[in-house]
mmCIF file of C-alpha atoms in Angstrom:
data_model
loop_
_atom_site.group_PDB
_atom_site.id
_atom_site.type_symbol
_atom_site.label_atom_id
_atom_site.label_comp_id
_atom_site.label_asym_id
_atom_site.label_seq_id
_atom_site.Cartn_x
_atom_site.Cartn_y
_atom_site.Cartn_z
ATOM 1 C CA MET I 1 -5.869 -5.745 143.263
ATOM 2 C CA PHE I 2 -4.308 -9.239 142.440
ATOM 3 C CA ALA I 3 -6.024 -9.636 139.226
ATOM 4 C CA ALA I 4 -5.012 -6.254 137.523
ATOM 5 C CA ALA I 5 -1.102 -7.341 138.714
ATOM 6 C CA LEU I 6 -1.847 -10.663 136.681
ATOM 7 C CA VAL I 7 -3.040 -8.520 133.237
ATOM 8 C CA ARG I 8 0.057 -6.519 133.702
ATOM 9 C CA GLU I 9 2.379 -9.631 133.777
ATOM 10 C CA ALA I 10 0.440 -11.284 130.929
ATOM 11 C CA ARG I 11 0.862 -8.335 129.020
ATOM 12 C CA SER I 12 4.669 -7.984 129.698
ATOM 13 C CA ALA I 13 5.156 -11.663 128.956
ATOM 14 C CA GLY I 14 3.520 -11.370 125.498
ATOM 15 C CA ASP I 15 1.516 -14.715 126.233
ATOM 16 C CA PRO I 16 -2.188 -13.953 124.575
ATOM 17 C CA GLU I 17 -3.392 -17.075 126.213
ATOM 18 C CA ALA I 18 -2.246 -16.149 129.695
ATOM 19 C CA LEU I 19 -3.556 -12.248 128.894
ATOM 20 C CA CYS I 20 -7.005 -13.999 128.215
ATOM 21 C CA HIS I 21 -6.961 -15.792 131.813
ATOM 22 C CA ALA I 22 -5.931 -12.602 133.569
ATOM 23 C CA LEU I 23 -8.596 -10.634 131.855
ATOM 24 C CA ARG I 24 -11.415 -12.850 132.452
ATOM 25 C CA ALA I 25 -10.183 -12.972 136.549
ATOM 26 C CA LEU I 26 -10.224 -8.967 136.369
ATOM 27 C CA ALA I 27 -13.703 -9.319 134.717
ATOM 28 C CA TRP I 28 -15.091 -11.378 137.495
ATOM 29 C CA ALA I 29 -13.300 -9.333 140.240
ATOM 30 C CA GLN I 30 -14.926 -5.975 138.463
ATOM 31 C CA ARG I 31 -18.250 -7.704 138.499
ATOM 32 C CA LEU I 32 -18.225 -8.659 141.971
ATOM 33 C CA ARG I 33 -17.128 -5.203 142.853
ATOM 34 C CA GLN I 34 -20.529 -4.096 140.961
ATOM 35 C CA GLU I 35 -18.364 -2.313 138.581
ATOM 36 C CA HIS I 36 -19.812 -3.475 135.414
ATOM 37 C CA GLN I 37 -19.255 -1.093 132.901
ATOM 38 C CA GLN I 38 -15.546 -1.846 133.467
ATOM 39 C CA ALA I 39 -16.018 -5.201 133.529
ATOM 40 C CA MET I 40 -17.800 -5.066 129.909
ATOM 41 C CA ARG I 41 -14.623 -3.280 128.743
ATOM 42 C CA THR I 42 -12.274 -5.963 130.364
ATOM 43 C CA VAL I 43 -14.364 -9.206 128.703
ATOM 44 C CA SER I 44 -14.267 -6.989 125.210
ATOM 45 C CA GLU I 45 -10.703 -7.022 125.144
ATOM 46 C CA LEU I 46 -10.515 -10.699 126.187
ATOM 47 C CA LEU I 47 -12.835 -11.111 123.534
ATOM 48 C CA ARG I 48 -10.426 -9.101 120.833
ATOM 49 C CA VAL I 49 -7.338 -11.411 122.042
ATOM 50 C CA ALA I 50 -9.166 -14.732 121.936
ATOM 51 C CA ARG I 51 -10.534 -13.919 118.438
ATOM 52 C CA ARG I 52 -6.857 -12.419 116.882
ATOM 53 C CA PHE I 53 -4.933 -15.827 117.992
ATOM 54 C CA GLY I 54 -7.679 -18.098 117.432
ATOM 55 C CA LEU I 55 -8.129 -19.023 121.198
ATOM 56 C CA ARG I 56 -11.255 -21.072 121.089
ATOM 57 C CA GLN I 57 -11.703 -22.329 124.408
ATOM 58 C CA ARG I 58 -10.574 -18.833 126.137
ATOM 59 C CA LEU I 59 -13.203 -17.388 123.346
ATOM 60 C CA GLY I 60 -16.007 -19.459 124.767
ATOM 61 C CA ASP I 61 -14.912 -18.598 128.415
ATOM 62 C CA GLY I 62 -15.291 -14.957 127.755
ATOM 63 C CA LEU I 63 -18.614 -15.476 126.136
ATOM 64 C CA VAL I 64 -19.939 -17.026 129.235
ATOM 65 C CA THR I 65 -18.166 -13.914 131.482
ATOM 66 C CA ARG I 66 -19.723 -11.290 129.181
ATOM 67 C CA ALA I 67 -23.129 -13.232 129.407
ATOM 68 C CA VAL I 68 -23.434 -12.958 133.414
ATOM 69 C CA ILE I 69 -22.568 -9.443 132.980
ATOM 70 C CA HIS I 70 -25.376 -8.933 130.366
ATOM 71 C CA GLN I 71 -27.476 -10.854 132.727
ATOM 72 C CA GLU I 72 -26.864 -8.381 135.565
ATOM 73 C CA LEU I 73 -27.189 -5.454 133.463
ATOM 74 C CA GLY I 74 -31.034 -6.897 132.638
ATOM 75 C CA ARG I 75 -29.734 -7.350 129.060
ATOM 76 C CA LEU I 76 -31.067 -11.173 129.394
ATOM 77 C CA ASP I 77 -31.492 -11.576 125.392
ATOM 78 C CA ALA I 78 -28.096 -10.461 125.104
ATOM 79 C CA ALA I 79 -26.971 -12.948 127.785
ATOM 80 C CA LEU I 80 -29.073 -15.696 125.716
ATOM 81 C CA ARG I 81 -27.311 -14.861 122.587
ATOM 82 C CA ASP I 82 -23.694 -15.296 124.155
ATOM 83 C CA PHE I 83 -24.629 -18.239 126.028
ATOM 84 C CA ASP I 84 -25.547 -20.058 122.722
ATOM 85 C CA ARG I 85 -22.146 -18.914 121.032
ATOM 86 C CA ALA I 86 -20.372 -20.105 123.631
ATOM 87 C CA ALA I 87 -21.831 -23.551 124.011
ATOM 88 C CA GLU I 88 -20.964 -23.845 119.994
ATOM 89 C CA LEU I 89 -17.304 -23.397 121.193
ATOM 90 C CA LEU I 90 -17.537 -25.304 124.626
ATOM 91 C CA THR I 91 -18.080 -28.912 125.110
ATOM 92 C CA ASP I 92 -19.871 -29.927 128.306
ATOM 93 C CA ASP I 93 -18.936 -26.671 130.250
ATOM 94 C CA LEU I 94 -20.175 -27.300 133.422
ATOM 95 C CA GLU I 95 -19.629 -23.027 134.115
ATOM 96 C CA LEU I 96 -21.610 -22.824 130.956
ATOM 97 C CA THR I 97 -24.348 -25.281 131.897
ATOM 98 C CA SER I 98 -24.186 -23.554 135.616
ATOM 99 C CA GLN I 99 -24.563 -20.023 134.624
ATOM 100 C CA ARG I 100 -27.172 -20.513 131.852
ATOM 101 C CA ALA I 101 -29.244 -22.356 134.846
ATOM 102 C CA VAL I 102 -29.280 -19.109 136.197
ATOM 103 C CA LEU I 103 -30.679 -17.087 133.243
ATOM 104 C CA TYR I 104 -33.044 -19.660 132.840
ATOM 105 C CA ALA I 105 -34.508 -19.050 136.161
ATOM 106 C CA ASN I 106 -34.766 -15.607 135.795
ATOM 107 C CA LEU I 107 -36.544 -16.253 133.024
ATOM 108 C CA GLY I 108 -39.210 -18.122 134.460
ATOM 109 C CA ARG I 109 -38.271 -21.530 132.761
ATOM 110 C CA ILE I 110 -37.611 -23.009 136.436
ATOM 111 C CA LYS I 111 -38.022 -26.434 135.168
ATOM 112 C CA GLU I 112 -35.265 -26.226 132.560
ATOM 113 C CA ALA I 113 -33.016 -24.337 135.457
ATOM 114 C CA LYS I 114 -33.386 -27.305 137.933
ATOM 115 C CA GLU I 115 -32.458 -29.942 135.418
ATOM 116 C CA LEU I 116 -29.162 -28.195 134.220
ATOM 117 C CA HIS I 117 -28.357 -27.617 137.840
ATOM 118 C CA ARG I 118 -28.911 -31.056 138.625
ATOM 119 C CA ARG I 119 -27.134 -32.053 135.686
ATOM 120 C CA VAL I 120 -24.040 -30.075 137.215
ATOM 121 C CA LEU I 121 -24.244 -31.532 140.811
ATOM 122 C CA GLN I 122 -24.580 -35.323 139.325
ATOM 123 C CA SER I 123 -21.248 -34.535 137.508
ATOM 124 C CA ALA I 124 -18.238 -35.810 139.547
ATOM 125 C CA SER I 125 -15.863 -33.826 137.547
ATOM 126 C CA ALA I 126 -17.678 -30.259 138.651
ATOM 127 C CA PRO I 127 -14.861 -28.144 140.256
ATOM 128 C CA LEU I 128 -15.593 -27.350 143.686
ATOM 129 C CA ALA I 129 -16.448 -23.645 143.043
ATOM 130 C CA ILE I 130 -19.109 -24.606 140.402
ATOM 131 C CA ARG I 131 -20.324 -27.353 142.513
ATOM 132 C CA THR I 132 -20.814 -24.831 145.491
ATOM 133 C CA LYS I 133 -22.467 -22.120 143.163
ATOM 134 C CA THR I 134 -24.882 -24.714 141.796
ATOM 135 C CA ALA I 135 -26.121 -26.168 145.089
ATOM 136 C CA ASN I 136 -26.555 -22.693 146.494
ATOM 137 C CA ASN I 137 -28.438 -21.684 143.398
ATOM 138 C CA LEU I 138 -30.701 -25.024 142.841
ATOM 139 C CA ALA I 139 -31.398 -24.697 146.916
ATOM 140 C CA LEU I 140 -33.081 -21.241 146.129
ATOM 141 C CA LEU I 141 -35.148 -22.603 143.491
ATOM 142 C CA LEU I 142 -36.449 -25.480 145.851
ATOM 143 C CA ALA I 143 -37.505 -22.861 148.132
ATOM 144 C CA MET I 144 -39.838 -21.242 145.965
ATOM 145 C CA GLU I 145 -41.522 -24.247 145.365
ATOM 146 C CA GLY I 146 -41.800 -24.801 149.342
ATOM 147 C CA ARG I 147 -39.444 -27.560 149.572
ATOM 148 C CA PHE I 148 -37.519 -26.147 152.208
ATOM 149 C CA ASP I 149 -35.648 -29.497 153.988
ATOM 150 C CA ALA I 150 -34.592 -30.206 150.582
ATOM 151 C CA SER I 151 -33.120 -26.604 150.235
ATOM 152 C CA LEU I 152 -31.186 -26.385 153.492
ATOM 153 C CA GLN I 153 -29.658 -29.917 152.782
ATOM 154 C CA LEU I 154 -28.178 -28.532 149.449
ATOM 155 C CA PHE I 155 -27.195 -25.263 151.724
ATOM 156 C CA ASP I 156 -25.223 -27.906 153.979
ATOM 157 C CA GLU I 157 -23.610 -29.152 151.017
ATOM 158 C CA ALA I 158 -22.935 -25.486 149.653
ATOM 159 C CA GLY I 159 -21.480 -24.422 153.188
ATOM 160 C CA ARG I 160 -19.026 -27.219 153.200
ATOM 161 C CA GLY I 161 -17.706 -25.966 149.768
ATOM 162 C CA ALA I 162 -17.804 -22.442 150.641
ATOM 163 C CA ARG I 163 -15.636 -22.980 153.800
ATOM 164 C CA GLN I 164 -12.906 -24.436 151.769
ATOM 165 C CA MET I 165 -13.556 -21.696 149.001
ATOM 166 C CA GLY I 166 -12.922 -18.590 151.314
ATOM 167 C CA PRO I 167 -14.987 -15.363 152.927
ATOM 168 C CA LEU I 168 -16.584 -14.430 149.825
ATOM 169 C CA ALA I 169 -18.333 -17.581 149.241
ATOM 170 C CA VAL I 170 -18.819 -18.111 152.797
ATOM 171 C CA ALA I 171 -21.146 -14.745 153.062
ATOM 172 C CA MET I 172 -22.985 -15.577 149.703
ATOM 173 C CA VAL I 173 -24.274 -18.755 150.800
ATOM 174 C CA ALA I 174 -25.011 -17.210 154.552
ATOM 175 C CA GLU I 175 -27.398 -14.853 152.916
ATOM 176 C CA GLY I 176 -28.980 -17.674 150.985
ATOM 177 C CA ARG I 177 -29.362 -19.705 154.009
ATOM 178 C CA ALA I 178 -30.658 -16.616 155.837
ATOM 179 C CA TRP I 179 -33.487 -16.054 153.073
ATOM 180 C CA VAL I 180 -34.323 -19.854 152.845
ATOM 181 C CA THR I 181 -35.005 -19.918 156.785
ATOM 182 C CA VAL I 182 -37.300 -16.678 156.785
ATOM 183 C CA GLN I 183 -39.376 -18.603 153.750
ATOM 184 C CA ALA I 184 -39.721 -21.191 155.501
ATOM 185 C CA GLY I 185 -41.518 -19.518 158.618
ATOM 186 C CA ARG I 186 -38.491 -19.325 160.691
ATOM 187 C CA ILE I 187 -38.564 -15.205 160.627
ATOM 188 C CA THR I 188 -36.761 -14.560 163.899
ATOM 189 C CA GLU I 189 -33.768 -17.155 163.229
ATOM 190 C CA GLY I 190 -33.679 -15.910 159.846
ATOM 191 C CA VAL I 191 -33.455 -12.464 161.040
ATOM 192 C CA ALA I 192 -30.542 -13.422 163.445
ATOM 193 C CA LEU I 193 -28.876 -15.330 160.110
ATOM 194 C CA PHE I 194 -29.436 -11.908 158.100
ATOM 195 C CA GLU I 195 -27.600 -9.817 160.280
ATOM 196 C CA ALA I 196 -24.832 -12.522 160.436
ATOM 197 C CA ALA I 197 -24.520 -12.526 156.864
ATOM 198 C CA GLU I 198 -24.405 -8.399 156.520
ATOM 199 C CA HIS I 199 -21.120 -8.913 158.777
ATOM 200 C CA LEU I 200 -20.034 -11.667 156.437
ATOM 201 C CA TRP I 201 -20.576 -9.556 153.466
ATOM 202 C CA ILE I 202 -19.058 -6.262 154.737
ATOM 203 C CA ASP I 203 -15.841 -8.373 155.759
ATOM 204 C CA ALA I 204 -15.814 -10.008 152.262
ATOM 205 C CA GLY I 205 -16.245 -6.367 150.683
ATOM 206 C CA MET I 206 -18.959 -6.853 149.090
ATOM 207 C CA PRO I 207 -21.901 -4.473 148.262
ATOM 208 C CA LEU I 208 -24.687 -4.700 150.130
ATOM 209 C CA GLY I 209 -27.741 -4.347 147.813
ATOM 210 C CA GLU I 210 -28.602 -7.623 146.604
ATOM 211 C CA LEU I 211 -28.503 -8.655 150.797
ATOM 212 C CA TYR I 212 -30.615 -5.691 151.272
ATOM 213 C CA VAL I 213 -33.241 -6.884 148.780
ATOM 214 C CA GLU I 214 -33.581 -10.134 150.853
ATOM 215 C CA TYR I 215 -33.254 -8.815 154.280
ATOM 216 C CA CYS I 216 -36.756 -6.995 153.800
ATOM 217 C CA ASP I 217 -38.861 -10.263 153.349
ATOM 218 C CA ALA I 218 -37.678 -11.044 156.871
ATOM 219 C CA LEU I 219 -38.117 -7.221 158.198
ATOM 220 C CA ALA I 220 -41.511 -7.015 156.542
ATOM 221 C CA ASP I 221 -42.575 -10.290 158.355
ATOM 222 C CA LEU I 222 -41.624 -9.209 161.880
ATOM 223 C CA ARG I 223 -43.862 -5.999 160.783
ATOM 224 C CA LEU I 224 -40.789 -3.642 160.668
ATOM 225 C CA VAL I 225 -42.094 -1.926 157.683
ATOM 226 C CA PRO I 226 -40.381 1.066 157.796
ATOM 227 C CA GLU I 227 -36.808 -0.669 158.380
ATOM 228 C CA ALA I 228 -37.755 -2.894 155.469
ATOM 229 C CA LEU I 229 -38.469 -0.010 152.933
ATOM 230 C CA GLU I 230 -35.371 1.938 154.134
ATOM 231 C CA ARG I 231 -33.423 -0.906 152.931
ATOM 232 C CA ALA I 232 -35.318 -1.420 149.996
ATOM 233 C CA GLU I 233 -34.816 2.017 149.004
ATOM 234 C CA ARG I 234 -31.006 1.752 149.797
ATOM 235 C CA ALA I 235 -30.481 -1.020 147.517
ATOM 236 C CA ALA I 236 -32.241 0.530 144.361
ATOM 237 C CA THR I 237 -30.256 3.795 144.929
ATOM 238 C CA LEU I 238 -27.215 1.349 145.092
ATOM 239 C CA PHE I 239 -28.384 -0.585 141.887
ATOM 240 C CA ASP I 240 -29.526 2.355 139.687
ATOM 241 C CA PRO I 241 -26.460 4.366 139.057
ATOM 242 C CA LEU I 242 -24.595 1.581 138.300
ATOM 243 C CA GLY I 243 -26.990 -0.084 135.321
ATOM 244 C CA ILE I 244 -27.436 -3.233 137.312
ATOM 245 C CA ASP I 245 -31.097 -3.435 136.273
ATOM 246 C CA LEU I 246 -31.929 -7.005 137.079
ATOM 247 C CA MET I 247 -31.702 -6.394 140.781
ATOM 248 C CA GLY I 248 -32.522 -2.906 140.552
ATOM 249 C CA ALA I 249 -35.980 -3.988 138.911
ATOM 250 C CA GLU I 250 -36.138 -6.437 142.311
ATOM 251 C CA ALA I 251 -35.063 -3.415 144.527
ATOM 252 C CA MET I 252 -38.164 -1.384 143.115
ATOM 253 C CA LEU I 253 -40.762 -4.234 143.495
ATOM 254 C CA GLN I 254 -39.707 -4.308 147.162
ATOM 255 C CA VAL I 255 -40.009 -0.636 147.433
ATOM 256 C CA ALA I 256 -43.475 -0.718 145.827
ATOM 257 C CA ARG I 257 -44.527 -3.679 147.842
ATOM 258 C CA LEU I 258 -43.669 -1.970 151.541
ATOM 259 C CA ALA I 259 -44.606 1.642 150.629
ATOM 260 C CA LEU I 260 -48.161 -0.367 149.759
ATOM 261 C CA LEU I 261 -47.828 -2.139 153.209
ATOM 262 C CA SER I 262 -46.806 1.723 154.903
ATOM 263 C CA GLY I 263 -49.609 3.310 153.428
ATOM 264 C CA ASP I 264 -47.851 5.409 150.795
ATOM 265 C CA TYR I 265 -50.022 4.634 147.710
ATOM 266 C CA PRO I 266 -48.165 7.397 145.264
ATOM 267 C CA LYS I 267 -45.051 5.609 146.043
ATOM 268 C CA SER I 268 -45.861 2.598 145.705
ATOM 269 C CA VAL I 269 -47.580 3.012 142.222
ATOM 270 C CA ASP I 270 -44.550 5.153 141.029
ATOM 271 C CA ALA I 271 -42.331 2.488 142.276
ATOM 272 C CA ALA I 272 -44.445 -0.688 140.656
ATOM 273 C CA THR I 273 -44.693 1.252 137.375
ATOM 274 C CA SER I 274 -40.758 1.689 137.173
ATOM 275 C CA ALA I 275 -40.411 -2.134 138.212
ATOM 276 C CA THR I 276 -42.897 -3.189 135.674
ATOM 277 C CA ALA I 277 -41.464 -1.532 132.794
ATOM 278 C CA ARG I 278 -37.854 -3.115 133.526
ATOM 279 C CA PHE I 279 -39.645 -6.541 134.155
ATOM 280 C CA ARG I 280 -41.111 -6.085 130.739
ATOM 281 C CA ARG I 281 -37.885 -5.017 128.951
ATOM 282 C CA GLN I 282 -36.064 -7.898 130.470
ATOM 283 C CA ARG I 283 -38.783 -10.503 129.332
ATOM 284 C CA ARG I 284 -39.268 -11.588 133.122
ATOM 285 C CA LEU I 285 -43.261 -11.713 132.674
ATOM 286 C CA THR I 286 -44.289 -13.245 135.904
ATOM 287 C CA TRP I 287 -42.417 -10.569 137.933
ATOM 288 C CA ALA I 288 -44.023 -8.005 135.686
ATOM 289 C CA ALA I 289 -47.416 -9.472 136.103
ATOM 290 C CA ARG I 290 -46.603 -9.538 140.228
ATOM 291 C CA THR I 291 -45.685 -6.007 139.986
ATOM 292 C CA GLU I 292 -48.708 -4.828 138.317
ATOM 293 C CA LEU I 293 -50.683 -6.507 140.942
ATOM 294 C CA THR I 294 -49.318 -4.321 143.504
ATOM 295 C CA ALA I 295 -49.855 -1.332 141.521
ATOM 296 C CA VAL I 296 -53.507 -2.215 141.252
ATOM 297 C CA GLU I 297 -53.727 -2.768 144.795
ATOM 298 C CA ALA I 298 -51.965 0.509 145.462
ATOM 299 C CA ARG I 299 -54.689 2.700 142.999
ATOM 300 C CA LEU I 300 -57.655 0.885 144.685
ATOM 301 C CA ARG I 301 -56.403 1.583 148.145
ATOM 302 C CA ALA I 302 -56.080 5.241 147.363
ATOM 303 C CA GLU I 303 -59.106 5.315 145.599
ATOM 304 C CA ARG I 304 -57.967 5.602 141.876
ATOM 305 C CA PRO I 305 -58.927 2.223 140.186
#
């Protein structure tokens, strides 16, 4: 791995700031491969080096990285604390602003999330990678509000940026556009986009769990419930051993919803119970309420109200 080679070179050179940069690159790479526990160990070393040598900027960057990892592990309170600490060290940092917006969205603070995303996009100094990621994330929020035309326009911008960045960015934007296309009611087109996105994810070496969770909606809308349930269960089995609880909870909600549609009410109740506990632990109360309603409906259909 290129990032690991950078870490070795920085250690050999005895340059603490270069080592912090290299460790951060390695932590991001590990996170993308869903090696979150290894990424946490890497970023912990980054923070130790930054504190030891008084590298204020690198310490703030490390806290932002750790916050993202905490969030994906379902530790949203810890992520919020790290973002707050990073804000004390970093002035008008656009990556911090963009990543905090993602956390706010997961906590249901949608208005605040959109404001932060727009602040990044309105900045002339926003780097291409941050601008592309932000356009993608804001597009998803607009789609959740039913503003599909505005969402797809943002995906046009994100797509242009992604093509300059490389295969990984292209794959992630393609998955988001596929999901929005399905939500807009263009199901057949959306499924085709998902199939294309799956190939892009595989070519980029990306784990497929997140894509499977989003793909379920398209398959269910086409009444391909067994296929959708199989992907939801596969996603859950990918996330759970890795402790990636943010997406793991969403995968279990999909299992609950799809098991309900397929008539497997005990499985639906079990999955919904598991997902509800996770969402409550993460303080994602809207998600928890949605999941509890799924469990209630499954019990009613099973005549166990």
